[in-house]
Amino acid sequence: MTRFGYTLMTEQAGPKDLVRHAVSAEQVGFDFEVCSDHYSPWLAAQGHAPNAWPVLGAVAHATSEVGLYSYVTCPTMRYHPAVVAQQAATVQILAEGRFTLGLGSGENLNEHVVGQGWPTAGRRLDMLAEAIRVIRELFGGELVDFTGDYFTVDSARLWDLPAEPVGLAVAMGGQRAVEQLAVLSDHLINTAPDGDVVQGWHHQRQGMGLTEGRVVGQLPVCWDPDRDTAVARAHDQFRWFAGGWPVNADLPTPAGFAAATKFVRPDDVASAIPCGPDLDAIVEAVRPYRDAGFTDIALIQIGGDTQDQFLAEAATPLLSALRAELG
């Protein structure tokens, strides 16, 4: 059965609002919630970037049934993997087994702030693979000493471990990532409906005799009773997507994203993101993900100040339509 999720987008809302939105999203029937982990918004118009981990802890305490994901945390630069392991174990205790640790190789936008430069794409994958090994070893609960190519762990132990082990979902966007990371993950994350990546991930895991995991995707929508308002808001806050991942991973600041996307037109955004009141258009935008083999699909409602109206007016009929057509 396909599950449908709600995105707690830290780039567009403050921490108290995010927790409130999380509670409302559970009440209207979303199956799971994903929380971004940013140091900066993509564009200044989004206006926020609270720390994801206190938010996740508060959401875990304030909700009772929805699954929760970090979506995604980079465990290689801004955070040491030993710290990520401790954070994840603590959130899993608070969530009583509902949390999945989503990991990825990161973006310059968030990781450059610690002043360690920005590695090449291949090096970032190598760092992520080593970080996952550190995190898994710490999840075992024993004293860990580790010396790798990128990380050192000195006599570390997680003293508070959850009864339900933390699953790992890892973002993979190409064949090299799949080959390197598929067997290290429990679940796959990809923000594009790329059936080749999904099939490659399954193939790698089947070859090692590993169990099937979930495939978790995400896409933006801009619901609004007025389509023109929705298009304008999507252009103002979400045109950053137009550069594609090779660009998005490397730009360092919101100002850089603004400059890189200054020639993106509202019509360009509207052709890529469903905008306005038409719920059927959102269902059709989700369909390629289901068809590509995604089991879990999270929606981003663009605009922090539109979440209450979206959740009150659109979410229930939209979930009904999604489950009827794609569930």
mmCIF file of C-alpha atoms in Angstrom:
data_model
loop_
_atom_site.group_PDB
_atom_site.id
_atom_site.type_symbol
_atom_site.label_atom_id
_atom_site.label_comp_id
_atom_site.label_asym_id
_atom_site.label_seq_id
_atom_site.Cartn_x
_atom_site.Cartn_y
_atom_site.Cartn_z
ATOM 1 C CA MET A 1 0.000 0.000 0.000
ATOM 2 C CA THR A 2 1.304 3.451 -0.925
ATOM 3 C CA ARG A 3 1.687 5.795 2.030
ATOM 4 C CA PHE A 4 1.345 9.559 1.765
ATOM 5 C CA GLY A 5 3.328 11.986 3.879
ATOM 6 C CA TYR A 6 3.572 15.622 4.888
ATOM 7 C CA THR A 7 6.767 17.685 4.828
ATOM 8 C CA LEU A 8 7.851 19.756 7.801
ATOM 9 C CA MET A 9 9.933 22.144 5.732
ATOM 10 C CA THR A 10 12.212 23.928 8.161
ATOM 11 C CA GLU A 11 13.134 26.465 5.463
ATOM 12 C CA GLN A 12 9.645 27.977 5.469
ATOM 13 C CA ALA A 13 8.377 27.876 9.067
ATOM 14 C CA GLY A 14 9.644 28.460 12.585
ATOM 15 C CA PRO A 15 9.960 25.700 15.188
ATOM 16 C CA LYS A 16 6.696 26.279 17.060
ATOM 17 C CA ASP A 17 4.706 26.423 13.839
ATOM 18 C CA LEU A 18 6.383 23.253 12.569
ATOM 19 C CA VAL A 19 5.297 21.334 15.662
ATOM 20 C CA ARG A 20 1.768 22.675 15.359
ATOM 21 C CA HIS A 21 1.640 21.736 11.693
ATOM 22 C CA ALA A 22 2.913 18.251 12.533
ATOM 23 C CA VAL A 23 0.064 17.691 14.975
ATOM 24 C CA SER A 24 -2.505 18.930 12.464
ATOM 25 C CA ALA A 25 -1.043 16.747 9.692
ATOM 26 C CA GLU A 26 -1.405 13.673 11.885
ATOM 27 C CA GLN A 27 -4.984 14.612 12.749
ATOM 28 C CA VAL A 28 -6.047 14.955 9.101
ATOM 29 C CA GLY A 29 -4.622 11.551 8.253
ATOM 30 C CA PHE A 30 -1.133 11.765 6.771
ATOM 31 C CA ASP A 31 0.700 8.471 7.214
ATOM 32 C CA PHE A 32 4.132 9.911 7.940
ATOM 33 C CA GLU A 33 6.019 13.193 8.214
ATOM 34 C CA VAL A 34 9.469 14.128 6.955
ATOM 35 C CA CYS A 35 11.542 16.988 8.375
ATOM 36 C CA SER A 36 14.226 18.795 6.392
ATOM 37 C CA ASP A 37 17.548 19.556 8.079
ATOM 38 C CA HIS A 38 18.917 22.897 6.859
ATOM 39 C CA TYR A 39 21.193 25.618 8.151
ATOM 40 C CA SER A 40 19.896 28.088 5.539
ATOM 41 C CA PRO A 41 16.765 28.397 3.425
ATOM 42 C CA TRP A 42 17.142 27.888 -0.325
ATOM 43 C CA LEU A 43 15.887 31.425 -0.961
ATOM 44 C CA ALA A 44 15.588 34.352 1.441
ATOM 45 C CA ALA A 45 11.846 34.525 0.664
ATOM 46 C CA GLN A 46 11.373 31.244 2.553
ATOM 47 C CA GLY A 47 12.724 32.960 5.634
ATOM 48 C CA HIS A 48 13.488 30.203 8.169
ATOM 49 C CA ALA A 49 15.959 27.500 9.170
ATOM 50 C CA PRO A 50 15.528 26.255 12.770
ATOM 51 C CA ASN A 51 17.538 23.262 13.906
ATOM 52 C CA ALA A 52 15.755 20.104 12.819
ATOM 53 C CA TRP A 53 16.638 17.916 15.794
ATOM 54 C CA PRO A 54 14.876 19.826 18.596
ATOM 55 C CA VAL A 55 11.921 20.094 16.195
ATOM 56 C CA LEU A 56 11.935 16.324 15.623
ATOM 57 C CA GLY A 57 12.093 15.700 19.365
ATOM 58 C CA ALA A 58 9.157 18.015 19.987
ATOM 59 C CA VAL A 59 7.168 16.484 17.121
ATOM 60 C CA ALA A 60 7.884 12.978 18.409
ATOM 61 C CA HIS A 61 6.486 13.997 21.800
ATOM 62 C CA ALA A 62 3.477 15.868 20.379
ATOM 63 C CA THR A 63 2.337 13.150 17.942
ATOM 64 C CA SER A 64 1.471 9.526 18.564
ATOM 65 C CA GLU A 65 1.026 7.563 15.325
ATOM 66 C CA VAL A 66 2.689 9.101 12.260
ATOM 67 C CA GLY A 67 6.024 7.829 11.089
ATOM 68 C CA LEU A 68 8.829 10.393 11.267
ATOM 69 C CA TYR A 69 11.904 10.869 9.080
ATOM 70 C CA SER A 70 14.822 13.241 8.983
ATOM 71 C CA TYR A 71 14.786 14.155 5.285
ATOM 72 C CA VAL A 72 17.698 14.335 5.093
ATOM 73 C CA THR A 73 20.575 14.790 7.495
ATOM 74 C CA CYS A 74 24.146 14.997 6.235
ATOM 75 C CA PRO A 75 26.289 13.128 8.813
ATOM 76 C CA THR A 76 29.688 14.153 7.494
ATOM 77 C CA MET A 77 30.463 17.845 8.019
ATOM 78 C CA ARG A 78 28.067 19.991 10.041
ATOM 79 C CA TYR A 79 27.462 16.953 12.246
ATOM 80 C CA HIS A 80 29.937 14.208 13.121
ATOM 81 C CA PRO A 81 28.343 10.774 12.601
ATOM 82 C CA ALA A 82 28.759 9.959 16.299
ATOM 83 C CA VAL A 83 26.563 12.967 17.118
ATOM 84 C CA VAL A 84 23.973 11.967 14.507
ATOM 85 C CA ALA A 85 23.783 8.471 16.010
ATOM 86 C CA GLN A 86 23.070 9.933 19.451
ATOM 87 C CA GLN A 87 20.461 12.346 18.081
ATOM 88 C CA ALA A 88 18.673 9.599 16.178
ATOM 89 C CA ALA A 89 18.629 7.182 19.104
ATOM 90 C CA THR A 90 17.152 9.865 21.354
ATOM 91 C CA VAL A 91 14.425 10.826 18.872
ATOM 92 C CA GLN A 92 13.548 7.155 18.395
ATOM 93 C CA ILE A 93 13.013 6.805 22.148
ATOM 94 C CA LEU A 94 10.750 9.859 22.168
ATOM 95 C CA ALA A 95 8.904 8.588 19.073
ATOM 96 C CA GLU A 96 8.478 5.100 20.542
ATOM 97 C CA GLY A 97 9.745 3.394 17.403
ATOM 98 C CA ARG A 98 8.255 5.678 14.728
ATOM 99 C CA PHE A 99 11.479 7.379 13.603
ATOM 100 C CA THR A 100 13.646 6.596 10.575
ATOM 101 C CA LEU A 101 17.007 8.300 10.139
ATOM 102 C CA GLY A 102 17.192 9.760 6.641
ATOM 103 C CA LEU A 103 20.748 10.453 5.492
ATOM 104 C CA GLY A 104 22.318 12.073 2.458
ATOM 105 C CA SER A 105 25.592 13.479 1.163
ATOM 106 C CA GLY A 106 24.476 17.061 1.800
ATOM 107 C CA GLU A 107 24.475 20.440 0.102
ATOM 108 C CA ASN A 108 27.082 23.170 0.208
ATOM 109 C CA LEU A 109 24.293 25.544 1.285
ATOM 110 C CA ASN A 110 24.192 23.919 4.721
ATOM 111 C CA GLU A 111 27.575 22.305 5.223
ATOM 112 C CA HIS A 112 29.995 25.100 4.271
ATOM 113 C CA VAL A 113 29.113 26.989 7.457
ATOM 114 C CA VAL A 114 31.622 24.995 9.535
ATOM 115 C CA GLY A 115 34.488 26.201 7.354
ATOM 116 C CA GLN A 116 35.756 22.826 6.154
ATOM 117 C CA GLY A 117 35.323 23.443 2.422
ATOM 118 C CA TRP A 118 33.087 21.448 0.096
ATOM 119 C CA PRO A 119 34.322 18.058 -1.168
ATOM 120 C CA THR A 120 33.771 16.658 -4.643
ATOM 121 C CA ALA A 121 30.709 14.499 -5.275
ATOM 122 C CA GLY A 122 32.699 11.270 -5.226
ATOM 123 C CA ARG A 123 34.399 12.162 -1.970
ATOM 124 C CA ARG A 124 31.044 13.075 -0.416
ATOM 125 C CA LEU A 125 29.726 9.606 -1.242
ATOM 126 C CA ASP A 126 32.785 7.981 0.315
ATOM 127 C CA MET A 127 32.354 10.098 3.442
ATOM 128 C CA LEU A 128 28.672 9.183 3.681
ATOM 129 C CA ALA A 129 29.404 5.463 3.366
ATOM 130 C CA GLU A 130 31.967 5.654 6.167
ATOM 131 C CA ALA A 131 29.628 7.735 8.333
ATOM 132 C CA ILE A 132 26.887 5.108 7.958
ATOM 133 C CA ARG A 133 29.294 2.434 9.176
ATOM 134 C CA VAL A 134 30.090 4.562 12.251
ATOM 135 C CA ILE A 135 26.408 5.148 12.989
ATOM 136 C CA ARG A 136 25.505 1.475 12.657
ATOM 137 C CA GLU A 137 28.362 0.449 14.934
ATOM 138 C CA LEU A 138 27.236 2.917 17.603
ATOM 139 C CA PHE A 139 23.653 1.669 17.322
ATOM 140 C CA GLY A 140 25.006 -1.667 18.554
ATOM 141 C CA GLY A 141 25.372 -0.179 22.035
ATOM 142 C CA GLU A 142 28.974 -1.202 22.625
ATOM 143 C CA LEU A 143 32.027 0.980 23.205
ATOM 144 C CA VAL A 144 33.283 2.101 19.802
ATOM 145 C CA ASP A 145 36.777 3.073 18.734
ATOM 146 C CA PHE A 146 37.044 3.781 15.029
ATOM 147 C CA THR A 147 39.680 5.197 12.729
ATOM 148 C CA GLY A 148 38.715 5.581 9.092
ATOM 149 C CA ASP A 149 39.696 7.648 6.120
ATOM 150 C CA TYR A 150 37.464 10.535 7.196
ATOM 151 C CA PHE A 151 36.267 10.005 10.779
ATOM 152 C CA THR A 152 37.700 9.054 14.130
ATOM 153 C CA VAL A 153 35.626 7.879 17.078
ATOM 154 C CA ASP A 154 37.319 7.730 20.463
ATOM 155 C CA SER A 155 35.716 5.499 23.106
ATOM 156 C CA ALA A 156 32.114 6.423 22.262
ATOM 157 C CA ARG A 157 29.006 4.621 23.453
ATOM 158 C CA LEU A 158 25.308 5.396 23.210
ATOM 159 C CA TRP A 159 23.964 5.058 26.732
ATOM 160 C CA ASP A 160 20.296 5.473 25.826
ATOM 161 C CA LEU A 161 19.249 3.100 23.076
ATOM 162 C CA PRO A 162 15.675 2.685 21.826
ATOM 163 C CA ALA A 163 13.851 -0.615 22.128
ATOM 164 C CA GLU A 164 13.058 -0.422 18.402
ATOM 165 C CA PRO A 165 16.255 -0.112 16.316
ATOM 166 C CA VAL A 166 16.558 2.997 14.150
ATOM 167 C CA GLY A 167 16.144 2.246 10.452
ATOM 168 C CA LEU A 168 18.350 4.039 7.940
ATOM 169 C CA ALA A 169 16.947 5.589 4.769
ATOM 170 C CA VAL A 170 19.639 6.892 2.430
ATOM 171 C CA ALA A 171 19.285 9.372 -0.432
ATOM 172 C CA MET A 172 20.716 8.044 -3.704
ATOM 173 C CA GLY A 173 20.564 9.893 -6.999
ATOM 174 C CA GLY A 174 22.588 7.846 -9.446
ATOM 175 C CA GLN A 175 24.105 4.475 -10.247
ATOM 176 C CA ARG A 176 27.347 5.050 -8.352
ATOM 177 C CA ALA A 177 25.429 6.000 -5.215
ATOM 178 C CA VAL A 178 23.221 2.922 -5.552
ATOM 179 C CA GLU A 179 26.204 0.621 -5.981
ATOM 180 C CA GLN A 180 27.969 2.116 -2.984
ATOM 181 C CA LEU A 181 25.108 2.679 -0.564
ATOM 182 C CA ALA A 182 22.278 0.245 -1.319
ATOM 183 C CA VAL A 183 23.580 -2.500 0.947
ATOM 184 C CA LEU A 184 24.284 0.005 3.757
ATOM 185 C CA SER A 185 20.707 1.277 3.878
ATOM 186 C CA ASP A 186 17.369 -0.141 4.971
ATOM 187 C CA HIS A 187 15.305 2.174 2.774
ATOM 188 C CA LEU A 188 15.832 4.332 -0.331
ATOM 189 C CA ILE A 189 15.228 8.086 -0.616
ATOM 190 C CA ASN A 190 15.023 9.836 -3.969
ATOM 191 C CA THR A 191 13.255 13.098 -4.765
ATOM 192 C CA ALA A 192 12.773 12.254 -8.464
ATOM 193 C CA PRO A 193 10.555 9.463 -9.842
ATOM 194 C CA ASP A 194 13.553 7.604 -11.229
ATOM 195 C CA GLY A 195 12.558 4.003 -11.834
ATOM 196 C CA ASP A 196 16.109 3.028 -12.815
ATOM 197 C CA VAL A 197 17.425 4.062 -9.401
ATOM 198 C CA VAL A 198 14.619 2.169 -7.672
ATOM 199 C CA GLN A 199 15.217 -0.993 -9.682
ATOM 200 C CA GLY A 200 18.986 -0.711 -9.225
ATOM 201 C CA TRP A 201 18.537 -0.393 -5.477
ATOM 202 C CA HIS A 202 16.316 -3.477 -5.328
ATOM 203 C CA HIS A 203 18.756 -5.411 -7.529
ATOM 204 C CA GLN A 204 21.742 -4.592 -5.324
ATOM 205 C CA ARG A 205 19.887 -5.619 -2.182
ATOM 206 C CA GLN A 206 18.473 -8.818 -3.661
ATOM 207 C CA GLY A 207 21.957 -9.800 -4.742
ATOM 208 C CA MET A 208 23.073 -9.636 -1.112
ATOM 209 C CA GLY A 209 19.993 -11.450 0.201
ATOM 210 C CA LEU A 210 18.680 -8.333 1.970
ATOM 211 C CA THR A 211 15.009 -7.728 2.692
ATOM 212 C CA GLU A 212 12.902 -5.278 0.737
ATOM 213 C CA GLY A 213 12.762 -1.782 2.178
ATOM 214 C CA ARG A 214 10.627 1.262 1.537
ATOM 215 C CA VAL A 215 11.238 3.751 -1.269
ATOM 216 C CA VAL A 216 10.534 7.278 -0.092
ATOM 217 C CA GLY A 217 9.966 10.194 -2.449
ATOM 218 C CA GLN A 218 8.972 13.830 -2.156
ATOM 219 C CA LEU A 219 7.494 16.471 -4.402
ATOM 220 C CA PRO A 220 6.356 20.084 -4.015
ATOM 221 C CA VAL A 221 2.820 21.320 -4.586
ATOM 222 C CA CYS A 222 1.393 24.795 -4.202
ATOM 223 C CA TRP A 223 -2.279 24.458 -3.343
ATOM 224 C CA ASP A 224 -4.285 27.651 -3.126
ATOM 225 C CA PRO A 225 -7.907 28.585 -3.921
ATOM 226 C CA ASP A 226 -6.506 31.043 -6.489
ATOM 227 C CA ARG A 227 -4.156 29.651 -9.141
ATOM 228 C CA ASP A 228 -2.411 32.951 -9.905
ATOM 229 C CA THR A 229 -1.610 33.401 -6.223
ATOM 230 C CA ALA A 230 -0.245 29.857 -6.085
ATOM 231 C CA VAL A 231 1.973 30.364 -9.143
ATOM 232 C CA ALA A 232 3.369 33.620 -7.766
ATOM 233 C CA ARG A 233 4.141 32.019 -4.417
ATOM 234 C CA ALA A 234 5.764 28.956 -5.969
ATOM 235 C CA HIS A 235 7.933 31.191 -8.146
ATOM 236 C CA ASP A 236 8.914 33.384 -5.210
ATOM 237 C CA GLN A 237 9.849 30.540 -2.869
ATOM 238 C CA PHE A 238 10.558 27.446 -4.942
ATOM 239 C CA ARG A 239 12.185 28.426 -8.231
ATOM 240 C CA TRP A 240 15.494 27.221 -6.773
ATOM 241 C CA PHE A 241 14.644 23.701 -7.949
ATOM 242 C CA ALA A 242 15.192 24.670 -11.599
ATOM 243 C CA GLY A 243 18.985 24.284 -11.534
ATOM 244 C CA GLY A 244 18.810 20.547 -10.931
ATOM 245 C CA TRP A 245 20.703 18.602 -8.320
ATOM 246 C CA PRO A 246 24.274 19.097 -9.651
ATOM 247 C CA VAL A 247 23.774 22.851 -9.275
ATOM 248 C CA ASN A 248 21.711 22.748 -6.095
ATOM 249 C CA ALA A 249 24.282 20.681 -4.241
ATOM 250 C CA ASP A 250 27.097 23.151 -4.914
ATOM 251 C CA LEU A 251 25.691 26.676 -4.487
ATOM 252 C CA PRO A 252 26.671 28.068 -1.061
ATOM 253 C CA THR A 253 24.111 30.750 -0.155
ATOM 254 C CA PRO A 254 20.479 31.835 -0.641
ATOM 255 C CA ALA A 255 21.864 34.823 -2.574
ATOM 256 C CA GLY A 256 23.587 32.390 -4.922
ATOM 257 C CA PHE A 257 20.314 30.569 -5.548
ATOM 258 C CA ALA A 258 18.555 33.880 -6.177
ATOM 259 C CA ALA A 259 21.158 34.865 -8.751
ATOM 260 C CA ALA A 260 21.183 31.449 -10.415
ATOM 261 C CA THR A 261 17.392 31.443 -10.836
ATOM 262 C CA LYS A 262 16.702 35.069 -11.716
ATOM 263 C CA PHE A 263 15.690 34.133 -15.258
ATOM 264 C CA VAL A 264 13.304 31.353 -14.182
ATOM 265 C CA ARG A 265 9.798 32.505 -15.119
ATOM 266 C CA PRO A 266 6.553 31.894 -13.226
ATOM 267 C CA ASP A 267 5.352 29.794 -16.155
ATOM 268 C CA ASP A 268 8.465 27.606 -15.847
ATOM 269 C CA VAL A 269 7.622 26.911 -12.228
ATOM 270 C CA ALA A 270 3.935 26.322 -12.950
ATOM 271 C CA SER A 271 4.814 23.764 -15.615
ATOM 272 C CA ALA A 272 6.822 21.723 -13.091
ATOM 273 C CA ILE A 273 4.796 22.166 -9.879
ATOM 274 C CA PRO A 274 1.011 21.733 -9.600
ATOM 275 C CA CYS A 275 -0.333 25.130 -8.559
ATOM 276 C CA GLY A 276 -3.845 26.165 -7.562
ATOM 277 C CA PRO A 277 -7.006 24.440 -6.320
ATOM 278 C CA ASP A 278 -7.046 21.452 -8.711
ATOM 279 C CA LEU A 279 -6.504 18.350 -6.572
ATOM 280 C CA ASP A 280 -6.554 16.103 -9.623
ATOM 281 C CA ALA A 281 -3.432 17.878 -10.894
ATOM 282 C CA ILE A 282 -1.656 16.991 -7.658
ATOM 283 C CA VAL A 283 -2.731 13.361 -7.966
ATOM 284 C CA GLU A 284 -1.346 13.241 -11.505
ATOM 285 C CA ALA A 285 1.950 14.766 -10.325
ATOM 286 C CA VAL A 286 2.237 12.016 -7.704
ATOM 287 C CA ARG A 287 1.401 9.193 -10.116
ATOM 288 C CA PRO A 288 4.915 8.887 -11.692
ATOM 289 C CA TYR A 289 6.359 8.193 -8.244
ATOM 290 C CA ARG A 290 3.920 5.366 -7.590
ATOM 291 C CA ASP A 291 4.529 3.996 -11.078
ATOM 292 C CA ALA A 292 8.321 4.083 -10.522
ATOM 293 C CA GLY A 293 7.986 1.908 -7.428
ATOM 294 C CA PHE A 294 7.866 4.422 -4.600
ATOM 295 C CA THR A 295 6.070 3.133 -1.503
ATOM 296 C CA ASP A 296 6.060 6.413 0.446
ATOM 297 C CA ILE A 297 5.462 9.834 -1.121
ATOM 298 C CA ALA A 298 5.698 13.066 0.890
ATOM 299 C CA LEU A 299 4.146 16.320 -0.271
ATOM 300 C CA ILE A 300 5.619 19.775 0.321
ATOM 301 C CA GLN A 301 2.961 22.484 0.529
ATOM 302 C CA ILE A 302 4.837 25.607 -0.576
ATOM 303 C CA GLY A 303 4.467 28.615 1.702
ATOM 304 C CA GLY A 304 4.880 28.540 5.464
ATOM 305 C CA ASP A 305 1.915 30.818 6.051
ATOM 306 C CA THR A 306 -0.397 28.605 3.949
ATOM 307 C CA GLN A 307 -0.048 25.413 5.971
ATOM 308 C CA ASP A 308 -3.066 25.947 8.212
ATOM 309 C CA GLN A 309 -5.402 26.576 5.279
ATOM 310 C CA PHE A 310 -3.943 23.668 3.301
ATOM 311 C CA LEU A 311 -4.370 21.286 6.224
ATOM 312 C CA ALA A 312 -7.868 22.538 7.050
ATOM 313 C CA GLU A 313 -9.313 22.730 3.541
ATOM 314 C CA ALA A 314 -7.309 20.632 1.093
ATOM 315 C CA ALA A 315 -5.527 17.832 2.931
ATOM 316 C CA THR A 316 -8.494 15.566 3.684
ATOM 317 C CA PRO A 317 -10.007 15.542 0.179
ATOM 318 C CA LEU A 318 -6.515 15.322 -1.334
ATOM 319 C CA LEU A 319 -5.614 12.276 0.743
ATOM 320 C CA SER A 320 -8.913 10.665 -0.213
ATOM 321 C CA ALA A 321 -8.193 11.278 -3.896
ATOM 322 C CA LEU A 322 -4.621 10.002 -3.620
ATOM 323 C CA ARG A 323 -5.683 6.818 -1.861
ATOM 324 C CA ALA A 324 -8.530 6.199 -4.273
ATOM 325 C CA GLU A 325 -6.338 6.641 -7.354
ATOM 326 C CA LEU A 326 -2.878 5.544 -6.218
ATOM 327 C CA GLY A 327 -3.221 3.724 -2.917
#
